[in-house]
Coordinates of C-alpha atoms and ligand atoms in Angstrom, one line a residue:
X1 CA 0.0 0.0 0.0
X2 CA 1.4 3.8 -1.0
X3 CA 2.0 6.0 1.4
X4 CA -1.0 8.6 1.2
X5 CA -0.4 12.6 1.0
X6 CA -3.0 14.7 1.9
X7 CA -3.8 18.1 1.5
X8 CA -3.6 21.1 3.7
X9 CA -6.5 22.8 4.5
X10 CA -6.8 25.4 7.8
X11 CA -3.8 24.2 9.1
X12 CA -4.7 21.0 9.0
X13 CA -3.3 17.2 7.0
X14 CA -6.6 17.3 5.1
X15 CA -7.9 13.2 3.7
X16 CA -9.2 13.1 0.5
X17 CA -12.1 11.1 -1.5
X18 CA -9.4 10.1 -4.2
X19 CA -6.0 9.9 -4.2
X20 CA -3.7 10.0 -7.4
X21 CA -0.7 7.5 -8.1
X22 CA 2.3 10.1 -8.8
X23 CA 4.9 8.6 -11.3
X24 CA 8.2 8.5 -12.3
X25 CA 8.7 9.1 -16.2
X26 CA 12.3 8.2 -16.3
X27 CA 10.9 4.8 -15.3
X28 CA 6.8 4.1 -15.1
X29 CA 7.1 1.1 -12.7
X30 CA 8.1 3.2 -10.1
X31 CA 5.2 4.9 -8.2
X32 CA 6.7 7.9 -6.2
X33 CA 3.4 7.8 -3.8
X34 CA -0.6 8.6 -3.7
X35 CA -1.6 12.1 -4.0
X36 CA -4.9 13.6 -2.6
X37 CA -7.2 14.9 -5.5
X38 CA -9.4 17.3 -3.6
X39 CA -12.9 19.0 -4.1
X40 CA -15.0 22.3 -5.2
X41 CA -15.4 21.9 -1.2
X42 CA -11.7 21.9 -0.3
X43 CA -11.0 25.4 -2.0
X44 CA -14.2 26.5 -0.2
X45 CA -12.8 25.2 3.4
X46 CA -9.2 26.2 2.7
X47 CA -10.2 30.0 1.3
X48 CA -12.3 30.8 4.7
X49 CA -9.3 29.6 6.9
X50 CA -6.9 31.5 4.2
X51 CA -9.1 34.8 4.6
X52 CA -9.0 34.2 8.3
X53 CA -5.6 34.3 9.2
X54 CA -4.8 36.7 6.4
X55 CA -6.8 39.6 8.6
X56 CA -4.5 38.6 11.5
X57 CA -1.2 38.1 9.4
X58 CA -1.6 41.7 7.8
X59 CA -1.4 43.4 11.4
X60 CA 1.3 41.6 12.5
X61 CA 4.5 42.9 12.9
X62 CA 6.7 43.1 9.5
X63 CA 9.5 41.2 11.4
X64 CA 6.8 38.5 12.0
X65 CA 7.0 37.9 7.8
X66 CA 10.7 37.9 7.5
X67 CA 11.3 35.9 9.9
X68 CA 8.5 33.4 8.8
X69 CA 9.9 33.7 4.9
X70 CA 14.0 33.0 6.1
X71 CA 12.7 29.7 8.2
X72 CA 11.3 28.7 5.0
X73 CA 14.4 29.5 2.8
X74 CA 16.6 27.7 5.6
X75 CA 14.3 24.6 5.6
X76 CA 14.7 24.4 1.7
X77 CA 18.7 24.6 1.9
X78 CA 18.5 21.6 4.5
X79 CA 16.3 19.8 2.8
X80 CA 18.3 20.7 -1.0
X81 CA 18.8 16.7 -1.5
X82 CA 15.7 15.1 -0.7
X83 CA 13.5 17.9 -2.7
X84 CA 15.8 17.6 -5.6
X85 CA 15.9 14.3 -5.8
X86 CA 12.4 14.4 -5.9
X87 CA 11.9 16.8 -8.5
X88 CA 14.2 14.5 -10.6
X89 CA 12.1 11.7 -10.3
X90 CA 8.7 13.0 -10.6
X91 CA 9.6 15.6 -13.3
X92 CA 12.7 14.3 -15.2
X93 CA 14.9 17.0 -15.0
X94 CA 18.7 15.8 -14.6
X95 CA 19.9 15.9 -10.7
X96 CA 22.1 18.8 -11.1
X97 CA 19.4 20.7 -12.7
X98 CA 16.6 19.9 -10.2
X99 CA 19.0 21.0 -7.0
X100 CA 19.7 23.6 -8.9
X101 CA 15.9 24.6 -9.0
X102 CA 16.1 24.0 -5.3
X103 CA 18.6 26.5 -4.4
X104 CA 16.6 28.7 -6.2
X105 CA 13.8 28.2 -4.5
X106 CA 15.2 29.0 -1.3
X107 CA 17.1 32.0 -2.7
X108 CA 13.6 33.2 -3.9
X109 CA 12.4 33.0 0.0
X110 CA 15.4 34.5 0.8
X111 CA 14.6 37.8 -1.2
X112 CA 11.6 38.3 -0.4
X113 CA 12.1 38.0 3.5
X114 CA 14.3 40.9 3.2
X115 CA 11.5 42.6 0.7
X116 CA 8.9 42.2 3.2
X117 CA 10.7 45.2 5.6
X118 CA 11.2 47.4 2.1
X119 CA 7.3 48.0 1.1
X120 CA 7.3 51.0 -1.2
X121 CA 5.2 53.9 -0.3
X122 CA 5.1 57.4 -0.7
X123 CA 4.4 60.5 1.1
X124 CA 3.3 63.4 -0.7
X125 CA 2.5 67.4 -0.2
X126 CA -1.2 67.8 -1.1
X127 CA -2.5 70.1 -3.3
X128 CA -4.4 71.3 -0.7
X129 CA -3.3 73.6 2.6
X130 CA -2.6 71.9 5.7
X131 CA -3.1 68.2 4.1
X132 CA -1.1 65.5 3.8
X133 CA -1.2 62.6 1.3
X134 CA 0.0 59.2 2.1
X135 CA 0.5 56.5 -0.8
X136 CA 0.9 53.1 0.7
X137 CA 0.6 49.5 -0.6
X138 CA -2.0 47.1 1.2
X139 CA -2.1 43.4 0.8
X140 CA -4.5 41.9 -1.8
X141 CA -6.1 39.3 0.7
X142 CA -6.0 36.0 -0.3
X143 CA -4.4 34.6 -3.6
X144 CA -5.0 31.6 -5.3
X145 CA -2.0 30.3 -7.0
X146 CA -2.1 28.1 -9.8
X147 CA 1.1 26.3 -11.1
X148 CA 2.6 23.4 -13.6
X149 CA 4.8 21.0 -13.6
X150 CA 7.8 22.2 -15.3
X151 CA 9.5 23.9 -12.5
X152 CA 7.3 22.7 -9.7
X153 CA 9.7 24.0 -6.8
X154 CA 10.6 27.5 -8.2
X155 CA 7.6 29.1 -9.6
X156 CA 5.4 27.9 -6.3
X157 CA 8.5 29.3 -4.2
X158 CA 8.6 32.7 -6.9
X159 CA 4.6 32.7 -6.6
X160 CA 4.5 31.9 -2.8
X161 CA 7.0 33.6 -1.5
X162 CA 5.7 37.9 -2.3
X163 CA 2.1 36.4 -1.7
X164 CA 3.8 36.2 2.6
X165 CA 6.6 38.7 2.1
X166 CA 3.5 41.9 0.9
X167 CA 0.5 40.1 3.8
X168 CA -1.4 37.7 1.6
X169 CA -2.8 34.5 2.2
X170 CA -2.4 31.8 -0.1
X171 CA -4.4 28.9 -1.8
X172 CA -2.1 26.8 -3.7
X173 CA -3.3 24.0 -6.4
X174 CA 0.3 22.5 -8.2
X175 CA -0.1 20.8 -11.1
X176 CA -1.2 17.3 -10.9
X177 CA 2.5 16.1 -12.8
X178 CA 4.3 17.1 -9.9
X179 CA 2.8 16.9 -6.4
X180 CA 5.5 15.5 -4.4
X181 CA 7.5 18.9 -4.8
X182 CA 4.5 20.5 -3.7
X183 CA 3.8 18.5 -0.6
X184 CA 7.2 18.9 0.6
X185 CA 6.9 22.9 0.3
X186 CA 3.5 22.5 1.7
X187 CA 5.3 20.1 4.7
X188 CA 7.9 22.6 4.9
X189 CA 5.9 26.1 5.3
X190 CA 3.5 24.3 7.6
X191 CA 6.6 23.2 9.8
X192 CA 8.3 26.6 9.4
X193 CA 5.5 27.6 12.3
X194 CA 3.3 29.2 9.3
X195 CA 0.1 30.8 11.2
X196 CA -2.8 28.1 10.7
X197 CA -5.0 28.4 8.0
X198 CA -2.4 31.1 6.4
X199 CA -1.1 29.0 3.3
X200 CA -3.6 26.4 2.0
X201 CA -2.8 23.7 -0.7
X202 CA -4.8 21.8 -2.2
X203 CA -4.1 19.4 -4.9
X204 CA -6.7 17.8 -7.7
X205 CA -7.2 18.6 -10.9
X206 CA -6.7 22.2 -12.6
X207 CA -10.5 21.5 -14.5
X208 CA -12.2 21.6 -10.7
X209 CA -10.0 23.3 -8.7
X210 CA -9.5 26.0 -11.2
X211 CA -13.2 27.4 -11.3
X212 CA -13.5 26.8 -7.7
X213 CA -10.8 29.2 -6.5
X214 CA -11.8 31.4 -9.1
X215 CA -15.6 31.9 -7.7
X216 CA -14.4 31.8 -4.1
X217 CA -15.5 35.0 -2.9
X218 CA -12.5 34.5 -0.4
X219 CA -9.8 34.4 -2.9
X220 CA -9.3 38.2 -4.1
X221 CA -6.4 37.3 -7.4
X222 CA -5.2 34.5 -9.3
X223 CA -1.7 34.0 -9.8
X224 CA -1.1 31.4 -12.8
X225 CA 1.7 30.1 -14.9
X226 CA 0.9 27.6 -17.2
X227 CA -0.3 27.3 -21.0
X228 CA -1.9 29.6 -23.2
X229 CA -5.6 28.0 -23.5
X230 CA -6.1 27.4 -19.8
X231 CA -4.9 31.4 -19.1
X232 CA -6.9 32.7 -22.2
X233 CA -10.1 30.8 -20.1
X234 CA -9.2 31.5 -16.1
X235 CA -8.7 35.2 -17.7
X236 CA -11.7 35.3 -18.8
X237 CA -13.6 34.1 -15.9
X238 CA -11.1 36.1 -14.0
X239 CA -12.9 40.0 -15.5
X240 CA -16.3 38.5 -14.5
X241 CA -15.6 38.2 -11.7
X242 CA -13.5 41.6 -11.2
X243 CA -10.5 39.4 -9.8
X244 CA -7.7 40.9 -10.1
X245 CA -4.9 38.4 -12.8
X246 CA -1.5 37.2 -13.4
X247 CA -0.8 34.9 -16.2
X248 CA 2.5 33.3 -17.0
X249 CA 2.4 31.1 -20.5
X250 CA 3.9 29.8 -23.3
X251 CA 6.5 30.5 -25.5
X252 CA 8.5 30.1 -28.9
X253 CA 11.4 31.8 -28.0
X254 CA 13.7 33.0 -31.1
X255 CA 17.7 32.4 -30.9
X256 CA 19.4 35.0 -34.3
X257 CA 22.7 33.7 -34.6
X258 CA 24.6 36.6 -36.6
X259 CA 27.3 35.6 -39.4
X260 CA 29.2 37.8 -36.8
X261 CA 29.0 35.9 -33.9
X262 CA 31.1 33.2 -31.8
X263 CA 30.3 30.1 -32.9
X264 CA 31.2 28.0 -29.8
X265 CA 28.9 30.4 -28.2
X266 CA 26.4 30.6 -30.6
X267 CA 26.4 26.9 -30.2
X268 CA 26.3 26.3 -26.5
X269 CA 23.8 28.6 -25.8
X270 CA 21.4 27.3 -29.2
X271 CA 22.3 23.8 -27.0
X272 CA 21.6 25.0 -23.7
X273 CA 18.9 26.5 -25.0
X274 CA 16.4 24.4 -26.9
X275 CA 17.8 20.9 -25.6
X276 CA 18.3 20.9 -21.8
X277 CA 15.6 20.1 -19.0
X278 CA 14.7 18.3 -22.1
X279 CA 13.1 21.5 -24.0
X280 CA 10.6 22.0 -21.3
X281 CA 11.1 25.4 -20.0
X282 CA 8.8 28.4 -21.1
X283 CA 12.0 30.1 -22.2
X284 CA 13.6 27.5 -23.9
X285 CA 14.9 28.7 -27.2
X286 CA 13.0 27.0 -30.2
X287 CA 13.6 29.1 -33.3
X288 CA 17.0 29.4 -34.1
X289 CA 17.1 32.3 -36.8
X290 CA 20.7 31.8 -38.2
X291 CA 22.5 34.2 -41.2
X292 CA 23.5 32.4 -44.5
X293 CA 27.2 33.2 -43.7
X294 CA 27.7 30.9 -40.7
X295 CA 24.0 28.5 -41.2
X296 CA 26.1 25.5 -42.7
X297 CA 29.3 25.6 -40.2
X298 CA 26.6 26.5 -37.4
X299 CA 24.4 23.0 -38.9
X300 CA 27.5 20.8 -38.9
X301 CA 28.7 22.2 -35.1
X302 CA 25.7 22.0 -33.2
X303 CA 24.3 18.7 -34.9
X304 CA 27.7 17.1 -33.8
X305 CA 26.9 18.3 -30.4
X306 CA 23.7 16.7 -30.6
X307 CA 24.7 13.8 -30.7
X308 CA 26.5 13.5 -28.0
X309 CA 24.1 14.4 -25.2
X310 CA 23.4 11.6 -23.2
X311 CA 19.6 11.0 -22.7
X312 CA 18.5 8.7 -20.1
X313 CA 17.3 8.5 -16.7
X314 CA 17.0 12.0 -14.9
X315 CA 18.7 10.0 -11.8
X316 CA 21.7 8.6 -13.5
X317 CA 24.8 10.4 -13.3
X318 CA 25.9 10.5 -16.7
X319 CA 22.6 11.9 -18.0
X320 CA 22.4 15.2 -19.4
X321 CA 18.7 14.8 -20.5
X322 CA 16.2 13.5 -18.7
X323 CA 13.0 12.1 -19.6
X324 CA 9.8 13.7 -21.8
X325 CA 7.7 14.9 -18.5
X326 CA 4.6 12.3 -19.8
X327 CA 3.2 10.1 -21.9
X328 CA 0.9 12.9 -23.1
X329 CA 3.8 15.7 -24.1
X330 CA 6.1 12.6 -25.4
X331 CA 3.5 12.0 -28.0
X332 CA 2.7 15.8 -29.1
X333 CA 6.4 16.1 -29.3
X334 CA 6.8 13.2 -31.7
X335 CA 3.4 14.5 -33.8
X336 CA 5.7 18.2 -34.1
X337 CA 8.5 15.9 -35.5
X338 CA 6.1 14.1 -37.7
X339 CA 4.4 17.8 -39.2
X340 CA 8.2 19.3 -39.5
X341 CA 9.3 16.4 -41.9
X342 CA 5.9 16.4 -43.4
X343 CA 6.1 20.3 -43.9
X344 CA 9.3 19.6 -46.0
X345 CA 12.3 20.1 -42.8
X346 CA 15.0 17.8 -42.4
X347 CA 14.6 16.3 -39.3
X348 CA 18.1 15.4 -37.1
X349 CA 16.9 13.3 -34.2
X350 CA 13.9 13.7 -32.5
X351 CA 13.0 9.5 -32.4
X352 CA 11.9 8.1 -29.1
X353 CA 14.8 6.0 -27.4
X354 CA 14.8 2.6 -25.1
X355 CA 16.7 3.1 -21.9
X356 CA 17.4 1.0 -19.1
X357 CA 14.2 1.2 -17.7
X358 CA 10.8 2.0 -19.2
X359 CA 10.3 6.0 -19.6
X360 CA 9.5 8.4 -22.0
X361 CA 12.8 9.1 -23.9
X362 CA 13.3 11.1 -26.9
X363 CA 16.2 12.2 -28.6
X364 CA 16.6 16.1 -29.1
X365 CA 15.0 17.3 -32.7
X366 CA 15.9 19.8 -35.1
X367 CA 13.9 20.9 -37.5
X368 CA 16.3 22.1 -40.5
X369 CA 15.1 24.5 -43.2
X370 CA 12.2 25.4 -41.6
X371 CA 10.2 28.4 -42.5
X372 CA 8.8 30.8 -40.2
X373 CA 5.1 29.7 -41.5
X374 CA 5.6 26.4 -41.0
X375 CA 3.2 25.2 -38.4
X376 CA 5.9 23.0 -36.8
X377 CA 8.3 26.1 -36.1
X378 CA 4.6 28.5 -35.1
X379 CA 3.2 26.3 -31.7
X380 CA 4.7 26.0 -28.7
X381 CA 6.3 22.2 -28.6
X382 CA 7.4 22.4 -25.4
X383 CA 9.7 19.5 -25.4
X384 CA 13.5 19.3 -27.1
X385 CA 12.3 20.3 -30.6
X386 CA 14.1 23.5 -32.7
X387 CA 13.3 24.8 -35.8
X388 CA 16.3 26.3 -37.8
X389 CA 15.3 29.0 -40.5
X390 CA 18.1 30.8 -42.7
X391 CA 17.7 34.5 -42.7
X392 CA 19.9 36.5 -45.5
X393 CA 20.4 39.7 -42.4
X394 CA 20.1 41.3 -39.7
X395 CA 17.1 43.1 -41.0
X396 CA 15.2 40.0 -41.6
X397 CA 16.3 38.0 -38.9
X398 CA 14.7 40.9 -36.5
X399 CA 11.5 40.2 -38.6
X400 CA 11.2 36.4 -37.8
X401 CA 12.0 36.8 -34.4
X402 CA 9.0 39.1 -33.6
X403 CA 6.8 37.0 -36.1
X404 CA 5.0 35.2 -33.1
X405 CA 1.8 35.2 -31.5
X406 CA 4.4 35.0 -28.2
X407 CA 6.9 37.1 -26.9
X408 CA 8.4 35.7 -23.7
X409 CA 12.4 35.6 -24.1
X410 CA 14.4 36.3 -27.2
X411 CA 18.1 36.4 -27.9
X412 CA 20.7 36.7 -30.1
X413 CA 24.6 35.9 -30.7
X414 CA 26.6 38.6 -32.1
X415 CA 29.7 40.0 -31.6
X416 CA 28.2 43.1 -33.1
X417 CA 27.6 46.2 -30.7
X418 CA 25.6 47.6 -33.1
X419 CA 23.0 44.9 -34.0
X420 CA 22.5 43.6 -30.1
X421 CA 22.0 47.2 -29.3
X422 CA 19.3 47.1 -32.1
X423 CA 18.4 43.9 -31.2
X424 CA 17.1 44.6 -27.9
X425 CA 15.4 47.3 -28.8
X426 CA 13.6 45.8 -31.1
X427 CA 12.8 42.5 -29.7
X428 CA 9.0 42.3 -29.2
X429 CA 9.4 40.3 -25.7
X430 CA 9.9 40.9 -22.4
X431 CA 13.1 39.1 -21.5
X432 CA 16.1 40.0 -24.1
X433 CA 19.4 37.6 -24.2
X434 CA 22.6 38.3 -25.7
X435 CA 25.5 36.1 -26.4
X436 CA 23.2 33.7 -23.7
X437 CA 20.4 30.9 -23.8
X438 CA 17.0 32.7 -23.8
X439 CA 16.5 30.3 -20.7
X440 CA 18.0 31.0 -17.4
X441 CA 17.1 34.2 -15.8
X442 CA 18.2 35.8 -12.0
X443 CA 15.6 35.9 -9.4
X444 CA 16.0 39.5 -8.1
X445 CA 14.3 41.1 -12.0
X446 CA 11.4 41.0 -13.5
X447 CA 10.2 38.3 -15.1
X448 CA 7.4 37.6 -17.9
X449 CA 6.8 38.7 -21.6
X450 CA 4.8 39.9 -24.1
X451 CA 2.0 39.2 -26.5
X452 CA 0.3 35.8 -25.5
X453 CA 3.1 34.8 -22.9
X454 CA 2.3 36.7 -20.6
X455 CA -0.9 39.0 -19.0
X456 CA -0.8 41.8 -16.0
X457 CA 2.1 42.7 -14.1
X458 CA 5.6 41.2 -13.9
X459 CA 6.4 38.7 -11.2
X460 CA 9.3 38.4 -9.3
X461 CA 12.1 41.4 -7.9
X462 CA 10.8 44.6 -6.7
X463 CA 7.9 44.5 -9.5
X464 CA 6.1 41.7 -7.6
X465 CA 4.9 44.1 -5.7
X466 CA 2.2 45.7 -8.1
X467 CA 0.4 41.8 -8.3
X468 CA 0.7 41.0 -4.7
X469 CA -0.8 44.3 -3.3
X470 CA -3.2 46.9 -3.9
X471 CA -2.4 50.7 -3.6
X472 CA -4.1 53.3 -1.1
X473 CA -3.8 56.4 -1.1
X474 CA -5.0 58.7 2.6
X475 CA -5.8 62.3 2.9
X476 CA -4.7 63.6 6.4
X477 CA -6.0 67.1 7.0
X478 CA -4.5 68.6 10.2
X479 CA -4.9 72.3 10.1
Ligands
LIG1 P1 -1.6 23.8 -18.0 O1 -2.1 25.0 -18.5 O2 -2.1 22.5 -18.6 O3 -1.7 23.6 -16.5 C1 -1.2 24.6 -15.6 C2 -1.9 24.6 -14.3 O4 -3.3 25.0 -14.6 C3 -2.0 23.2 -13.7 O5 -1.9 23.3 -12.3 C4 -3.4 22.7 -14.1 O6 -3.9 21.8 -13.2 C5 -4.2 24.0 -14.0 N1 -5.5 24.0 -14.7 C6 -5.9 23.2 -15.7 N2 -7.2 23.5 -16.0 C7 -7.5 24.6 -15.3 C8 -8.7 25.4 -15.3 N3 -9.7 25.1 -16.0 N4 -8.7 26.4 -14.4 C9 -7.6 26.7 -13.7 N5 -6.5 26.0 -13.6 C10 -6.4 24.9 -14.5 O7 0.0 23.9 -18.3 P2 1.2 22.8 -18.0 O8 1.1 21.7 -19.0 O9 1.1 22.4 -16.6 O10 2.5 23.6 -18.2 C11 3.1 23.8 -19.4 C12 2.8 25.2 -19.9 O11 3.3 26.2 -18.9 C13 3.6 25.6 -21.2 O12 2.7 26.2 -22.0 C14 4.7 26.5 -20.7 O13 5.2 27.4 -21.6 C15 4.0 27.2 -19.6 N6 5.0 27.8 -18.6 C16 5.1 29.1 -18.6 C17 6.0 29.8 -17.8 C18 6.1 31.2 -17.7 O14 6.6 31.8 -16.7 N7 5.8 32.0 -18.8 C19 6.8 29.0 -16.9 C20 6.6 27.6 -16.9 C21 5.7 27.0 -17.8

């Protein structure tokens, strides 16, 4: 019999009806553990005891939130090993990568515990004599936080950790892929001496749980990252509601690789890129825009590189890439690989692999002579898929790159001050890279894009502030 996890409701180890077997795609014999899959009635139970301790939690001394946010953090870095380990075998991604993700996470806490004593405000002359104006930023109340499974330690952690730091309470439903991250944050906060009822989670699945938070009249904003469909809906339901919305989605992230640039790192960061945490990361680059001069020496390079990476089980210490996350995304990445050949690319790679044990392996794929119509280099894969389409300049590389319905990271390799001063100022998207993967970003900026990728304001850094609280603004007359 599996060891059962339930969820946390008011403070409280909460049993479920159901219970979901949680499973490791590197290998689908092993079951990780059973999962609760909670209610409409759950989000109800878990908003009230949110809303509850959020009035007493916003009164509380400030010190009361750092201190709360740098147990978490400290519990995180003790427990780096075990959460990683379990991020590798319930998500795939290779062991370094998934500590990694870990650290992050408590770095994330980290921040924000010292953020929580550096609230901006403002105080202002008035207009009028004798009157003072006072600008200050309130907590939002209680946020429901949506997540997926892709990094299911850091964006909880990134989403989690300004809900505490700016007052808020929290409902949190993870993505039913990855619970067992999501228990042991939930294990961790609720050990961390979290006020009762304060932070909530409750797993099930995004279809019920969704709508429910959403029409709590205890849950004041929706925090979600996710893909573009389910955002476009909760959005949507969001406005009629008058809940306030943060949306975090897809993208197909454009590499230009110049005739100019380096092509060692032209190559490593195309590599870096598209190909590890096997393709599965919002920003993962997966147009490569390359010039005429260097496409052929740029083909033969990173092809060769290809073929080295090791695939295999996210556990094993050889592997550089880990597992397709499920059954589900392993076959829409092999129907992308299909519809590229079929659309006239040459395909390098891309074919699902045996290895040891039975998981969901597939070898990266690039899509050669792809055009930017082509509907195989248009939708979001996400999995270790790149187009490649030959630009003859600068001028027209610029134009591929922003011909996307998305507009989340973008980057190029040049060696040219000139074009990567044009570049980023022209790049329609919100995160610009240059002479670096268009994945991997620092945790103390802004984060998010343009276009379809992203909706409202920016999370993480200082600008985390305008989701997770709502300004006032007080007139003191004291003539
Ligand atoms: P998804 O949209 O299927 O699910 C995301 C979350 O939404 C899950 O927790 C799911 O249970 C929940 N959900 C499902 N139906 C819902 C509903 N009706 N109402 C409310 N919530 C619902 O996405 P996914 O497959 O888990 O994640 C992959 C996607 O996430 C990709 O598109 C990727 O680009 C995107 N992503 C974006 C970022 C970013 O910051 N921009 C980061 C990581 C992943």
């Amino acid at each position: 019999m599996q060891n059962k996890h339930h969820n946390l409701i008011a403070g409280e180890w909460h049993q479920a009806q159901n219970y979901q077997a949680n499973t490791n795609p590197s290998d689908v014999s092993d079951v990780i553990g059973l999962y609760a899959s909670g209610e409409a009635a759950d989000v109800a139970v878990a908003a009230a005891a949110a809303a509850e301790a959020q009035r007493i939690y916003a009164r509380a001394a400030l010190q009361d939130r750092v201190d709360l946010l740098n147990r978490i953090a400290a519990a995180i870095e003790a427990r780096t090993t075990e959460i990683g380990t379990m991020l590798a075998r319930e998500e795939g991604k290779v062991l370094p990568e998934a500590i990694g993700e870990t650290k992050r996470a408590a770095q994330i806490f980290r921040f924000f515990a010292a953020e929580a004593i550096r609230i901006p405000g403002d105080a202002l002359g008035s207009v009028r004599k004798d009157v003072d104006v006072e600008v200050v930023r309130d907590p939002i109340g209680v946020v429901g936080i949506i997540t997926p499974w892709n990094f299911p330690i850091a964006i909880p952690a990134w989403k989690i950790a300004p809900a505490l730091a700016y007052g808020n309470g929290v409902v949190f439903k993870p993505a039913e892929l990855t619970p067992g991250c999501a228990h042991l944050l939930a294990e961790i906060i609720h050990d961390a001496g979290c006020p009762k009822g304060l932070v909530n989670m409750v797993m099930g699945r995004g279809s019920v749980i969704g709508p429910a938070m959403v029409a709590d009249p205890n849950i004041a904003a929706i925090s979600f990252t996710g893909s573009v469909p389910t955002g476009r809906n909760l959005a949507l339901s969001c406005a009629a509601q008058m809940k306030k919305v943060q949306l975090e989605m897809g993208g197909r992230n454009p590499m230009v690789v110049l005739d100019d640039a380096d092509l060692n790192i032209a190559v490593e960061a195309c590599l870096n890129g598209a190909f590890f945490s096997t393709g599965q990361r919002c920003t993962a680059s997966s147009r490569f825009i390359v010039q005429d001069g260097i496409h052929d020496r740029f083909v033969e390079e990173l092809t060769k590189r290809m073929a080295t990476l090791r695939v295999g089980p996210a556990l094993e210490a050889t592997t550089q890439i880990g597992p397709v996350a499920s059954a589900g995304q392993l076959d829409g990445n092999l129907g992308y690989v299909a519809l590229a050949a079929k659309e006239g690319c040459e395909v390098v790679g891309g074919e699902r692999i045996n290895g040891p044990t039975e998981g969901y392996f597939q070898r990266p794929a690039l899509f050669v002579g792809a055009k930017a119509g082509m509907t195989s280099a248009r939708e979001e894969i996400f999995g270790p898929c790149a187009s490649l389409i030959k630009v003859g300049s600068f001028e027209e590389a610029v134009a591929v790159a922003n011909d996307t319905e998305f507009g989340l990271s973008s980057g190029i390799c040049t060696q040219s001050l000139k074009y990567s001063r044009e570049f980023r100022r022209q790049a329609q998207a919100g995160m610009v890279m240059v002479n670096l993967a268009t994945a991997g970003v620092d945790y103390h900026v802004p984060f998010g894009g343009r276009k379809a990728s992203s909706y409202g304001p920016r999370e993480q850094g200082r600008y985390a502030a305008e989701f997770y609280t709502t300004v006032k603004t007080s007139y003191v007359y004291a003539g």
